[in-house]
Structure formats: structure tokens, C-alpha cells
Amino acid sequence: MESSKTKKGLVIVHTGPGKGKTTAALGILFRALGRGIKCGVVQFLKGKWETGERKFAKTIPDLDFHVMGLGFTWESDDLDRDKEAAKSAWQKSSEMILSGNYKIIILDEITYAFHYGWLNVEEIVDVLQKRPEDVHVIITGRNCPTSITDHADLVSFIESRKHPHEKGIPAQIGIDY
């Protein structure tokens, strides 16, 4: 039997239709950075606006934060350009995962790239299987493919029971971005 002290990199998935998937991943990131752990983030979607996490990330030495998406697909005027951005983001992500230089890597909103057919899910699972054994990878986004959730060590399904948007309340600075 393995010791409770054995270290193992986890694959963590935050999925579902509710708000808070990225927020949950960033909570883990904040905890790790407090422990002096080198972390990386690749955002696959949030590219057009300056989020609070993006602004703060610039001030943190042990964090490599890459905003590689071009914005939300439903606002896009060139899906081919978005597809190339997703492929570039995955290239950066796979290099980071396999390098062993990071102990935690967040692939934020990567699931949209699967939904649109821009990335091959089996390729992502292959890289997850080949990663150094102490590297944690956190995947966020709605509708995460079963082949990834089956491979994951932890899957959280986040759903909204109530949302301020339903009452016409817009996104709030510091809460939503």
C-alpha cells in the first residue's frame, strides 16, 4: 500500500454549466503560489478584456500566465483565426506540461476548443498521461469530454442554482472579471 506521503500529480476538472470553474482553479493556484510552487496558466478563450486575474498575474514572479484566446467564440468574426489561436494555446500548454518546470498548470476554458473540434481530445489525454508524475493539471470549461473526465483524478461539476444575470444584474468587477 502506498504511503499517504506519496506525491502524485493530479488531473483536476472543473466543468458544468455553473459559474465558478475558473474561480475554483485560481483558488488552487493562489494556495500553491503561497507555498512557493511554480505555476502556469493558459487561457484558451478570455483574450479581449483585461480580467482581474490577468492584471494581478503580471505581478507574481512564480506564475507564467498566458492569455492566448481571442475572446468568446459567439463574438468572433473569424473562427479560423480562433482555431489557430486554440492550436497555439495547446502547443504552449503541452510544452509547459511536459517540461516539468511547473507543478500546477491550469488549462482555462480548454473545453470550448474540444466542442468546436479545434483540438483532438485524444492528443490532450496522451500528453496528460506522459506528463511528469508530480505535475498537476487543472482543466476548466463546460461540457468536458468523457475521455478526459474518465482520466481525471478529481471532477467537480459546477451548476448554478441562482445567478444574478437572471435578474438583469451585469457582471461585476472583482467577482466576474
PDB file of N, CA and C in Angstrom, residues 65-150:
ATOM      1  N   PHE A  65       1.592  33.305 -16.936  1.00  0.00           N
ATOM      2  CA  PHE A  65       0.177  33.467 -17.258  1.00  0.00           C
ATOM      3  C   PHE A  65       0.067  33.862 -18.726  1.00  0.00           C
ATOM      4  N   HIS A  66      -0.540  32.998 -19.526  1.00  0.00           N
ATOM      5  CA  HIS A  66      -0.625  33.218 -20.964  1.00  0.00           C
ATOM      6  C   HIS A  66      -2.089  33.333 -21.387  1.00  0.00           C
ATOM      7  N   VAL A  67      -2.443  34.503 -21.879  1.00  0.00           N
ATOM      8  CA  VAL A  67      -3.783  34.715 -22.419  1.00  0.00           C
ATOM      9  C   VAL A  67      -3.658  34.542 -23.925  1.00  0.00           C
ATOM     10  N   MET A  68      -4.160  33.411 -24.425  1.00  0.00           N
ATOM     11  CA  MET A  68      -3.926  33.071 -25.822  1.00  0.00           C
ATOM     12  C   MET A  68      -5.191  33.017 -26.656  1.00  0.00           C
ATOM     13  N   GLY A  69      -6.337  33.108 -26.004  1.00  0.00           N
ATOM     14  CA  GLY A  69      -7.591  33.121 -26.741  1.00  0.00           C
ATOM     15  C   GLY A  69      -7.843  34.496 -27.331  1.00  0.00           C
ATOM     16  N   LEU A  70      -8.802  34.559 -28.207  1.00  0.00           N
ATOM     17  CA  LEU A  70      -9.135  35.816 -28.877  1.00  0.00           C
ATOM     18  C   LEU A  70     -10.503  36.334 -28.455  1.00  0.00           C
ATOM     19  N   GLY A  71     -11.036  35.802 -27.384  1.00  0.00           N
ATOM     20  CA  GLY A  71     -12.347  36.226 -26.916  1.00  0.00           C
ATOM     21  C   GLY A  71     -13.366  35.119 -27.101  1.00  0.00           C
ATOM     22  N   PHE A  72     -14.575  35.403 -26.721  1.00  0.00           N
ATOM     23  CA  PHE A  72     -15.635  34.404 -26.771  1.00  0.00           C
ATOM     24  C   PHE A  72     -16.039  34.090 -28.208  1.00  0.00           C
ATOM     25  N   THR A  73     -16.207  32.810 -28.505  1.00  0.00           N
ATOM     26  CA  THR A  73     -16.490  32.366 -29.866  1.00  0.00           C
ATOM     27  C   THR A  73     -17.783  32.966 -30.404  1.00  0.00           C
ATOM     28  N   TRP A  74     -18.754  33.205 -29.543  1.00  0.00           N
ATOM     29  CA  TRP A  74     -20.024  33.744 -30.010  1.00  0.00           C
ATOM     30  C   TRP A  74     -19.888  35.223 -30.407  1.00  0.00           C
ATOM     31  N   GLU A  75     -18.741  35.838 -30.100  1.00  0.00           N
ATOM     32  CA  GLU A  75     -18.478  37.215 -30.524  1.00  0.00           C
ATOM     33  C   GLU A  75     -17.493  37.266 -31.696  1.00  0.00           C
ATOM     34  N   SER A  76     -17.028  36.116 -32.176  1.00  0.00           N
ATOM     35  CA  SER A  76     -15.965  36.061 -33.175  1.00  0.00           C
ATOM     36  C   SER A  76     -16.475  36.376 -34.576  1.00  0.00           C
ATOM     37  N   ASP A  77     -15.603  37.030 -35.342  1.00  0.00           N
ATOM     38  CA  ASP A  77     -15.906  37.255 -36.753  1.00  0.00           C
ATOM     39  C   ASP A  77     -14.992  36.415 -37.646  1.00  0.00           C
ATOM     40  N   ASP A  78     -14.149  35.567 -37.024  1.00  0.00           N
ATOM     41  CA  ASP A  78     -13.219  34.731 -37.786  1.00  0.00           C
ATOM     42  C   ASP A  78     -12.874  33.473 -36.987  1.00  0.00           C
ATOM     43  N   LEU A  79     -13.700  32.447 -37.129  1.00  0.00           N
ATOM     44  CA  LEU A  79     -13.495  31.215 -36.362  1.00  0.00           C
ATOM     45  C   LEU A  79     -12.228  30.470 -36.765  1.00  0.00           C
ATOM     46  N   ASP A  80     -11.758  30.653 -38.001  1.00  0.00           N
ATOM     47  CA  ASP A  80     -10.491  30.037 -38.408  1.00  0.00           C
ATOM     48  C   ASP A  80      -9.336  30.624 -37.608  1.00  0.00           C
ATOM     49  N   ARG A  81      -9.380  31.916 -37.376  1.00  0.00           N
ATOM     50  CA  ARG A  81      -8.353  32.575 -36.563  1.00  0.00           C
ATOM     51  C   ARG A  81      -8.436  32.067 -35.117  1.00  0.00           C
ATOM     52  N   ASP A  82      -9.650  31.875 -34.611  1.00  0.00           N
ATOM     53  CA  ASP A  82      -9.835  31.337 -33.262  1.00  0.00           C
ATOM     54  C   ASP A  82      -9.289  29.915 -33.160  1.00  0.00           C
ATOM     55  N   LYS A  83      -9.501  29.125 -34.219  1.00  0.00           N
ATOM     56  CA  LYS A  83      -8.985  27.750 -34.257  1.00  0.00           C
ATOM     57  C   LYS A  83      -7.458  27.756 -34.171  1.00  0.00           C
ATOM     58  N   GLU A  84      -6.821  28.622 -34.913  1.00  0.00           N
ATOM     59  CA  GLU A  84      -5.351  28.714 -34.877  1.00  0.00           C
ATOM     60  C   GLU A  84      -4.873  29.167 -33.495  1.00  0.00           C
ATOM     61  N   ALA A  85      -5.603  30.084 -32.872  1.00  0.00           N
ATOM     62  CA  ALA A  85      -5.246  30.533 -31.519  1.00  0.00           C
ATOM     63  C   ALA A  85      -5.344  29.373 -30.530  1.00  0.00           C
ATOM     64  N   ALA A  86      -6.379  28.540 -30.674  1.00  0.00           N
ATOM     65  CA  ALA A  86      -6.535  27.377 -29.789  1.00  0.00           C
ATOM     66  C   ALA A  86      -5.392  26.384 -29.987  1.00  0.00           C
ATOM     67  N   LYS A  87      -5.008  26.161 -31.235  1.00  0.00           N
ATOM     68  CA  LYS A  87      -3.891  25.246 -31.507  1.00  0.00           C
ATOM     69  C   LYS A  87      -2.592  25.789 -30.917  1.00  0.00           C
ATOM     70  N   SER A  88      -2.380  27.074 -31.041  1.00  0.00           N
ATOM     71  CA  SER A  88      -1.191  27.712 -30.477  1.00  0.00           C
ATOM     72  C   SER A  88      -1.204  27.615 -28.946  1.00  0.00           C
ATOM     73  N   ALA A  89      -2.374  27.832 -28.356  1.00  0.00           N
ATOM     74  CA  ALA A  89      -2.512  27.722 -26.899  1.00  0.00           C
ATOM     75  C   ALA A  89      -2.222  26.292 -26.444  1.00  0.00           C
ATOM     76  N   TRP A  90      -2.689  25.298 -27.201  1.00  0.00           N
ATOM     77  CA  TRP A  90      -2.412  23.913 -26.838  1.00  0.00           C
ATOM     78  C   TRP A  90      -0.923  23.605 -26.970  1.00  0.00           C
ATOM     79  N   GLN A  91      -0.280  24.111 -28.011  1.00  0.00           N
ATOM     80  CA  GLN A  91       1.161  23.900 -28.179  1.00  0.00           C
ATOM     81  C   GLN A  91       1.909  24.420 -26.951  1.00  0.00           C
ATOM     82  N   LYS A  92       1.573  25.633 -26.517  1.00  0.00           N
ATOM     83  CA  LYS A  92       2.185  26.235 -25.330  1.00  0.00           C
ATOM     84  C   LYS A  92       1.882  25.380 -24.101  1.00  0.00           C
ATOM     85  N   SER A  93       0.643  24.947 -23.967  1.00  0.00           N
ATOM     86  CA  SER A  93       0.217  24.139 -22.815  1.00  0.00           C
ATOM     87  C   SER A  93       0.974  22.821 -22.744  1.00  0.00           C
ATOM     88  N   SER A  94       1.070  22.125 -23.872  1.00  0.00           N
ATOM     89  CA  SER A  94       1.737  20.810 -23.863  1.00  0.00           C
ATOM     90  C   SER A  94       3.221  20.975 -23.542  1.00  0.00           C
ATOM     91  N   GLU A  95       3.858  22.036 -24.044  1.00  0.00           N
ATOM     92  CA  GLU A  95       5.260  22.293 -23.699  1.00  0.00           C
ATOM     93  C   GLU A  95       5.412  22.520 -22.200  1.00  0.00           C
ATOM     94  N   MET A  96       4.511  23.296 -21.630  1.00  0.00           N
ATOM     95  CA  MET A  96       4.573  23.572 -20.197  1.00  0.00           C
ATOM     96  C   MET A  96       4.362  22.305 -19.378  1.00  0.00           C
ATOM     97  N   ILE A  97       3.382  21.503 -19.768  1.00  0.00           N
ATOM     98  CA  ILE A  97       3.067  20.268 -19.031  1.00  0.00           C
ATOM     99  C   ILE A  97       4.250  19.308 -19.070  1.00  0.00           C
ATOM    100  N   LEU A  98       4.807  19.097 -20.235  1.00  0.00           N
ATOM    101  CA  LEU A  98       5.872  18.097 -20.394  1.00  0.00           C
ATOM    102  C   LEU A  98       7.228  18.577 -19.887  1.00  0.00           C
ATOM    103  N   SER A  99       7.401  19.881 -19.740  1.00  0.00           N
ATOM    104  CA  SER A  99       8.702  20.429 -19.321  1.00  0.00           C
ATOM    105  C   SER A  99       9.094  20.032 -17.905  1.00  0.00           C
ATOM    106  N   GLY A 100       8.110  19.837 -17.038  1.00  0.00           N
ATOM    107  CA  GLY A 100       8.406  19.569 -15.633  1.00  0.00           C
ATOM    108  C   GLY A 100       8.809  20.812 -14.864  1.00  0.00           C
ATOM    109  N   ASN A 101       8.792  21.977 -15.507  1.00  0.00           N
ATOM    110  CA  ASN A 101       9.165  23.228 -14.841  1.00  0.00           C
ATOM    111  C   ASN A 101       8.049  23.805 -13.990  1.00  0.00           C
ATOM    112  N   TYR A 102       6.844  23.307 -14.163  1.00  0.00           N
ATOM    113  CA  TYR A 102       5.679  23.801 -13.440  1.00  0.00           C
ATOM    114  C   TYR A 102       5.076  22.640 -12.665  1.00  0.00           C
ATOM    115  N   LYS A 103       4.600  22.917 -11.469  1.00  0.00           N
ATOM    116  CA  LYS A 103       3.959  21.859 -10.683  1.00  0.00           C
ATOM    117  C   LYS A 103       2.440  21.897 -10.835  1.00  0.00           C
ATOM    118  N   ILE A 104       1.915  23.077 -11.188  1.00  0.00           N
ATOM    119  CA  ILE A 104       0.479  23.200 -11.437  1.00  0.00           C
ATOM    120  C   ILE A 104       0.286  24.014 -12.708  1.00  0.00           C
ATOM    121  N   ILE A 105      -0.537  23.473 -13.610  1.00  0.00           N
ATOM    122  CA  ILE A 105      -0.855  24.164 -14.858  1.00  0.00           C
ATOM    123  C   ILE A 105      -2.366  24.147 -15.030  1.00  0.00           C
ATOM    124  N   ILE A 106      -2.926  25.328 -15.255  1.00  0.00           N
ATOM    125  CA  ILE A 106      -4.363  25.463 -15.497  1.00  0.00           C
ATOM    126  C   ILE A 106      -4.589  25.649 -16.989  1.00  0.00           C
ATOM    127  N   LEU A 107      -5.457  24.828 -17.547  1.00  0.00           N
ATOM    128  CA  LEU A 107      -5.890  24.965 -18.944  1.00  0.00           C
ATOM    129  C   LEU A 107      -7.310  25.527 -18.899  1.00  0.00           C
ATOM    130  N   ASP A 108      -7.388  26.850 -18.841  1.00  0.00           N
ATOM    131  CA  ASP A 108      -8.648  27.534 -18.596  1.00  0.00           C
ATOM    132  C   ASP A 108      -9.494  27.622 -19.858  1.00  0.00           C
ATOM    133  N   GLU A 109     -10.701  27.103 -19.760  1.00  0.00           N
ATOM    134  CA  GLU A 109     -11.685  27.117 -20.851  1.00  0.00           C
ATOM    135  C   GLU A 109     -11.252  26.308 -22.072  1.00  0.00           C
ATOM    136  N   ILE A 110     -10.388  25.326 -21.881  1.00  0.00           N
ATOM    137  CA  ILE A 110      -9.939  24.488 -22.997  1.00  0.00           C
ATOM    138  C   ILE A 110     -11.087  23.667 -23.592  1.00  0.00           C
ATOM    139  N   THR A 111     -12.112  23.390 -22.808  1.00  0.00           N
ATOM    140  CA  THR A 111     -13.186  22.515 -23.289  1.00  0.00           C
ATOM    141  C   THR A 111     -13.932  23.100 -24.485  1.00  0.00           C
ATOM    142  N   TYR A 112     -13.942  24.422 -24.617  1.00  0.00           N
ATOM    143  CA  TYR A 112     -14.592  25.025 -25.787  1.00  0.00           C
ATOM    144  C   TYR A 112     -13.869  24.623 -27.066  1.00  0.00           C
ATOM    145  N   ALA A 113     -12.552  24.486 -26.997  1.00  0.00           N
ATOM    146  CA  ALA A 113     -11.771  24.071 -28.175  1.00  0.00           C
ATOM    147  C   ALA A 113     -12.120  22.639 -28.584  1.00  0.00           C
ATOM    148  N   PHE A 114     -12.510  21.798 -27.640  1.00  0.00           N
ATOM    149  CA  PHE A 114     -12.966  20.444 -27.983  1.00  0.00           C
ATOM    150  C   PHE A 114     -14.334  20.518 -28.642  1.00  0.00           C
ATOM    151  N   HIS A 115     -15.219  21.316 -28.054  1.00  0.00           N
ATOM    152  CA  HIS A 115     -16.585  21.447 -28.541  1.00  0.00           C
ATOM    153  C   HIS A 115     -16.616  21.894 -30.006  1.00  0.00           C
ATOM    154  N   TYR A 116     -15.720  22.806 -30.376  1.00  0.00           N
ATOM    155  CA  TYR A 116     -15.671  23.306 -31.739  1.00  0.00           C
ATOM    156  C   TYR A 116     -14.818  22.441 -32.668  1.00  0.00           C
ATOM    157  N   GLY A 117     -14.229  21.371 -32.142  1.00  0.00           N
ATOM    158  CA  GLY A 117     -13.427  20.477 -32.969  1.00  0.00           C
ATOM    159  C   GLY A 117     -12.055  21.026 -33.315  1.00  0.00           C
ATOM    160  N   TRP A 118     -11.575  21.994 -32.555  1.00  0.00           N
ATOM    161  CA  TRP A 118     -10.290  22.622 -32.843  1.00  0.00           C
ATOM    162  C   TRP A 118      -9.121  21.826 -32.293  1.00  0.00           C
ATOM    163  N   LEU A 119      -9.360  21.050 -31.258  1.00  0.00           N
ATOM    164  CA  LEU A 119      -8.309  20.239 -30.646  1.00  0.00           C
ATOM    165  C   LEU A 119      -8.761  18.799 -30.568  1.00  0.00           C
ATOM    166  N   ASN A 120      -7.800  17.889 -30.666  1.00  0.00           N
ATOM    167  CA  ASN A 120      -8.054  16.463 -30.593  1.00  0.00           C
ATOM    168  C   ASN A 120      -7.974  16.027 -29.128  1.00  0.00           C
ATOM    169  N   VAL A 121      -9.077  15.553 -28.595  1.00  0.00           N
ATOM    170  CA  VAL A 121      -9.149  15.173 -27.184  1.00  0.00           C
ATOM    171  C   VAL A 121      -8.142  14.065 -26.862  1.00  0.00           C
ATOM    172  N   GLU A 122      -7.972  13.110 -27.769  1.00  0.00           N
ATOM    173  CA  GLU A 122      -7.042  12.003 -27.507  1.00  0.00           C
ATOM    174  C   GLU A 122      -5.606  12.513 -27.372  1.00  0.00           C
ATOM    175  N   GLU A 123      -5.257  13.557 -28.130  1.00  0.00           N
ATOM    176  CA  GLU A 123      -3.915  14.143 -28.022  1.00  0.00           C
ATOM    177  C   GLU A 123      -3.706  14.755 -26.636  1.00  0.00           C
ATOM    178  N   ILE A 124      -4.735  15.390 -26.116  1.00  0.00           N
ATOM    179  CA  ILE A 124      -4.632  16.001 -24.789  1.00  0.00           C
ATOM    180  C   ILE A 124      -4.472  14.904 -23.739  1.00  0.00           C
ATOM    181  N   VAL A 125      -5.276  13.854 -23.833  1.00  0.00           N
ATOM    182  CA  VAL A 125      -5.170  12.740 -22.882  1.00  0.00           C
ATOM    183  C   VAL A 125      -3.784  12.107 -22.963  1.00  0.00           C
ATOM    184  N   ASP A 126      -3.243  11.963 -24.169  1.00  0.00           N
ATOM    185  CA  ASP A 126      -1.902  11.403 -24.346  1.00  0.00           C
ATOM    186  C   ASP A 126      -0.848  12.242 -23.612  1.00  0.00           C
ATOM    187  N   VAL A 127      -0.926  13.556 -23.738  1.00  0.00           N
ATOM    188  CA  VAL A 127       0.024  14.434 -23.045  1.00  0.00           C
ATOM    189  C   VAL A 127      -0.181  14.338 -21.533  1.00  0.00           C
ATOM    190  N   LEU A 128      -1.417  14.270 -21.096  1.00  0.00           N
ATOM    191  CA  LEU A 128      -1.679  14.120 -19.659  1.00  0.00           C
ATOM    192  C   LEU A 128      -1.046  12.836 -19.120  1.00  0.00           C
ATOM    193  N   GLN A 129      -1.100  11.773 -19.904  1.00  0.00           N
ATOM    194  CA  GLN A 129      -0.517  10.501 -19.483  1.00  0.00           C
ATOM    195  C   GLN A 129       1.008  10.533 -19.475  1.00  0.00           C
ATOM    196  N   LYS A 130       1.608  11.357 -20.324  1.00  0.00           N
ATOM    197  CA  LYS A 130       3.065  11.429 -20.442  1.00  0.00           C
ATOM    198  C   LYS A 130       3.693  12.474 -19.524  1.00  0.00           C
ATOM    199  N   ARG A 131       2.879  13.270 -18.839  1.00  0.00           N
ATOM    200  CA  ARG A 131       3.428  14.349 -18.023  1.00  0.00           C
ATOM    201  C   ARG A 131       4.271  13.793 -16.883  1.00  0.00           C
ATOM    202  N   PRO A 132       5.225  14.586 -16.381  1.00  0.00           N
ATOM    203  CA  PRO A 132       5.983  14.148 -15.211  1.00  0.00           C
ATOM    204  C   PRO A 132       5.024  13.814 -14.065  1.00  0.00           C
ATOM    205  N   GLU A 133       5.399  12.839 -13.252  1.00  0.00           N
ATOM    206  CA  GLU A 133       4.451  12.299 -12.271  1.00  0.00           C
ATOM    207  C   GLU A 133       4.050  13.265 -11.168  1.00  0.00           C
ATOM    208  N   ASP A 134       4.780  14.369 -10.995  1.00  0.00           N
ATOM    209  CA  ASP A 134       4.415  15.315  -9.937  1.00  0.00           C
ATOM    210  C   ASP A 134       3.741  16.589 -10.466  1.00  0.00           C
ATOM    211  N   VAL A 135       3.326  16.594 -11.718  1.00  0.00           N
ATOM    212  CA  VAL A 135       2.688  17.766 -12.323  1.00  0.00           C
ATOM    213  C   VAL A 135       1.166  17.622 -12.241  1.00  0.00           C
ATOM    214  N   HIS A 136       0.544  18.648 -11.669  1.00  0.00           N
ATOM    215  CA  HIS A 136      -0.915  18.718 -11.578  1.00  0.00           C
ATOM    216  C   HIS A 136      -1.432  19.532 -12.761  1.00  0.00           C
ATOM    217  N   VAL A 137      -2.507  19.079 -13.383  1.00  0.00           N
ATOM    218  CA  VAL A 137      -3.133  19.816 -14.482  1.00  0.00           C
ATOM    219  C   VAL A 137      -4.601  20.021 -14.133  1.00  0.00           C
ATOM    220  N   ILE A 138      -5.030  21.275 -14.228  1.00  0.00           N
ATOM    221  CA  ILE A 138      -6.420  21.624 -13.942  1.00  0.00           C
ATOM    222  C   ILE A 138      -7.069  22.089 -15.240  1.00  0.00           C
ATOM    223  N   ILE A 139      -8.186  21.462 -15.580  1.00  0.00           N
ATOM    224  CA  ILE A 139      -8.926  21.745 -16.810  1.00  0.00           C
ATOM    225  C   ILE A 139     -10.247  22.385 -16.422  1.00  0.00           C
ATOM    226  N   THR A 140     -10.571  23.523 -17.066  1.00  0.00           N
ATOM    227  CA  THR A 140     -11.850  24.161 -16.780  1.00  0.00           C
ATOM    228  C   THR A 140     -12.659  24.317 -18.060  1.00  0.00           C
ATOM    229  N   GLY A 141     -13.953  24.400 -17.895  1.00  0.00           N
ATOM    230  CA  GLY A 141     -14.862  24.678 -19.006  1.00  0.00           C
ATOM    231  C   GLY A 141     -16.070  23.752 -19.002  1.00  0.00           C
ATOM    232  N   ARG A 142     -17.083  24.203 -19.658  1.00  0.00           N
ATOM    233  CA  ARG A 142     -18.330  23.427 -19.765  1.00  0.00           C
ATOM    234  C   ARG A 142     -18.135  22.201 -20.647  1.00  0.00           C
ATOM    235  N   ASN A 143     -18.966  21.209 -20.441  1.00  0.00           N
ATOM    236  CA  ASN A 143     -19.051  20.038 -21.319  1.00  0.00           C
ATOM    237  C   ASN A 143     -17.714  19.349 -21.542  1.00  0.00           C
ATOM    238  N   CYS A 144     -16.993  19.088 -20.477  1.00  0.00           N
ATOM    239  CA  CYS A 144     -15.709  18.402 -20.614  1.00  0.00           C
ATOM    240  C   CYS A 144     -15.943  16.996 -21.162  1.00  0.00           C
ATOM    241  N   PRO A 145     -15.180  16.592 -22.178  1.00  0.00           N
ATOM    242  CA  PRO A 145     -15.363  15.265 -22.771  1.00  0.00           C
ATOM    243  C   PRO A 145     -15.149  14.140 -21.754  1.00  0.00           C
ATOM    244  N   THR A 146     -15.912  13.085 -21.917  1.00  0.00           N
ATOM    245  CA  THR A 146     -15.843  11.929 -21.028  1.00  0.00           C
ATOM    246  C   THR A 146     -14.449  11.312 -20.988  1.00  0.00           C
ATOM    247  N   SER A 147     -13.757  11.300 -22.117  1.00  0.00           N
ATOM    248  CA  SER A 147     -12.419  10.689 -22.122  1.00  0.00           C
ATOM    249  C   SER A 147     -11.476  11.438 -21.183  1.00  0.00           C
ATOM    250  N   ILE A 148     -11.707  12.717 -20.970  1.00  0.00           N
ATOM    251  CA  ILE A 148     -10.885  13.469 -20.022  1.00  0.00           C
ATOM    252  C   ILE A 148     -11.389  13.257 -18.596  1.00  0.00           C
ATOM    253  N   THR A 149     -12.695  13.325 -18.389  1.00  0.00           N
ATOM    254  CA  THR A 149     -13.199  13.121 -17.025  1.00  0.00           C
ATOM    255  C   THR A 149     -12.916  11.696 -16.540  1.00  0.00           C
ATOM    256  N   ASP A 150     -12.919  10.729 -17.447  1.00  0.00           N
ATOM    257  CA  ASP A 150     -12.567   9.357 -17.057  1.00  0.00           C
ATOM    258  C   ASP A 150     -11.109   9.269 -16.624  1.00  0.00           C
TER     259      ASP A 150
END
